[in-house]
Amino acid sequence: MRKYDLIIKRGTVVTASDAFKSDVAVKDGIIVALGQDITGDGANIIDAEGKYVFPGGIDVHTHLEMPFGGTVSSDDFETGTIAAACGGTTTIVDFAIQAKGQSLQQAAETWHKKADGKAVIDYGFHIAITDMNEDILNEMPRAIKNGYSSFKLFMTYDGLKVNDDVLLKALIMAKENGGLICVHAENYYIIDYLIKKFYKEGKIEPKYHAMSRPTVAEAEAVSRAIKIASFANAPLYIVHLSCKESLIELARAREQRLPVMAETCPQYLLLSEEKYEEPNFMGAKYVMSPPLRPKENLNSLWDGLAKGEIQAVSTDHCPFFLKGQKDLGLEFFGKIPNGAPGIETRMALMYSYGADMGKLSLQRFVEVTATNPAKIFGLYPSKGTIAVGSDADIVIFDPNVKKVITKSKLHENVDYTPYEGFEVTGYPVITILRGNIIVENGNFIGRKGFGKFLKRQAPILV
Ligand code: URP
Ligand code: ZN
Ligand code: ZN
Ligand code: ZN
């Protein structure tokens, strides 16, 4: 029997705390040795000289095949995870949305039907609770035990939103049972008021989507969620934090040692509100919630990410075709399905505009794209690092490749990318999932259904 299945030779291994030249040996899908000059007869050899060896990316915020605004996000678990893999992501955590009247178990089963046998990378589910009652509350401990250890609550959106009493009860229940509450924090009433006002005034173009969701609406909800969590003595994770005003609330809470964590997304680090001015309804490409913010925000968010005020970068990948989906809102921005694609471009963008440009260290790049997401969502240390005993989920990343991001070269099932024309330095050249090469030089060579459902543990607070 051969000693190793795969040896990655002469690369620079990067973890959240280190960067060192090392070979990596893999057996049965697990990293079994790190060191110099590892040899093993019969092993597949990858020469990674001059390349980085990163832990596979972990994207803890995706929406695949999600019903929203009268349509369904256009990537399913096959196309979406192929795109993720091509971009260097090996694990996603998607949101199983509880439909009205469903139990949490039923919500999870609905999402298993979408993902099982289709996903090409590993996956877990948060459960988004939209219809809370005593039975659902009491179901939370079992959901956590079954590996759905995080829940999302929407503080806004008609049909999805929960009130503060629900947030409070869910926080307490999660805290007592080793779970984590995530919030989409925006003030429902400010937004509802502005949407109706703009509509009445005939302000119907995509840019009014952004104007109907001001930063104060986000910051208020962030602050309120933090205070409720602090009362409940429970950890809290804020999804898609988009602006400086919210960051101030987050930073203040963390200074007080409250267990509050947050993610931001590449769109809030790289794009700003001028995009809504694109003519011919093209502003609809950026209709997402929260919306893109004024340019001044970008540096604040990079800064918060570098300093450790923000812990993770996920994508909120939620693609809709311009033709046939986004155009549902041609006559009124309120009918444009919210969301944008990004599952494939996260690692390259964060490396290029973060690590390569000196805004993030290499280690911090790894920490926010893989290690922290794994810790916060109960996947560490099997996922999120390169260490003996961890799953061999690895990205071989060539820092010298230069590319221009363009829709036609991406695998996302949608007719645009918000990052069209972005130049990147550095790109994943090989993606490995549990020791198997699934992407080589941009070509997906994995297998439909090879992705495994991950039962997740309690959060590790970072
Ligand atoms: O606009 C967005 N973000 N769409 C996806 C749903 C959500 O709020 O995360
Ligand atoms: Zn959200
Ligand atoms: Zn989302
Ligand atoms: Zn391809």
PDB file of N, CA and C and ligand atoms in Angstrom, residues 411 442-444, ligand 4:
ATOM      1  N   HIS A 411     -17.821  30.705 -14.301  1.00  0.00           N
ATOM      2  CA  HIS A 411     -18.722  29.554 -14.368  1.00  0.00           C
ATOM      3  C   HIS A 411     -20.068  29.819 -13.708  1.00  0.00           C
ATOM      4  N   GLY A 442      -8.370  26.236 -14.308  1.00  0.00           N
ATOM      5  CA  GLY A 442      -9.655  26.786 -14.732  1.00  0.00           C
ATOM      6  C   GLY A 442     -10.656  25.750 -15.222  1.00  0.00           C
ATOM      7  N   ASN A 443     -10.226  24.493 -15.305  1.00  0.00           N
ATOM      8  CA  ASN A 443     -11.151  23.454 -15.772  1.00  0.00           C
ATOM      9  C   ASN A 443     -11.650  22.629 -14.600  1.00  0.00           C
ATOM     10  N   PHE A 444     -12.937  22.542 -14.487  1.00  0.00           N
ATOM     11  CA  PHE A 444     -13.518  21.721 -13.432  1.00  0.00           C
ATOM     12  C   PHE A 444     -13.396  20.252 -13.822  1.00  0.00           C
TER      13      PHE A 444
HETATM   14 ZN    ZN B   4     -14.586  25.599 -17.266  1.00  0.00          ZN
END
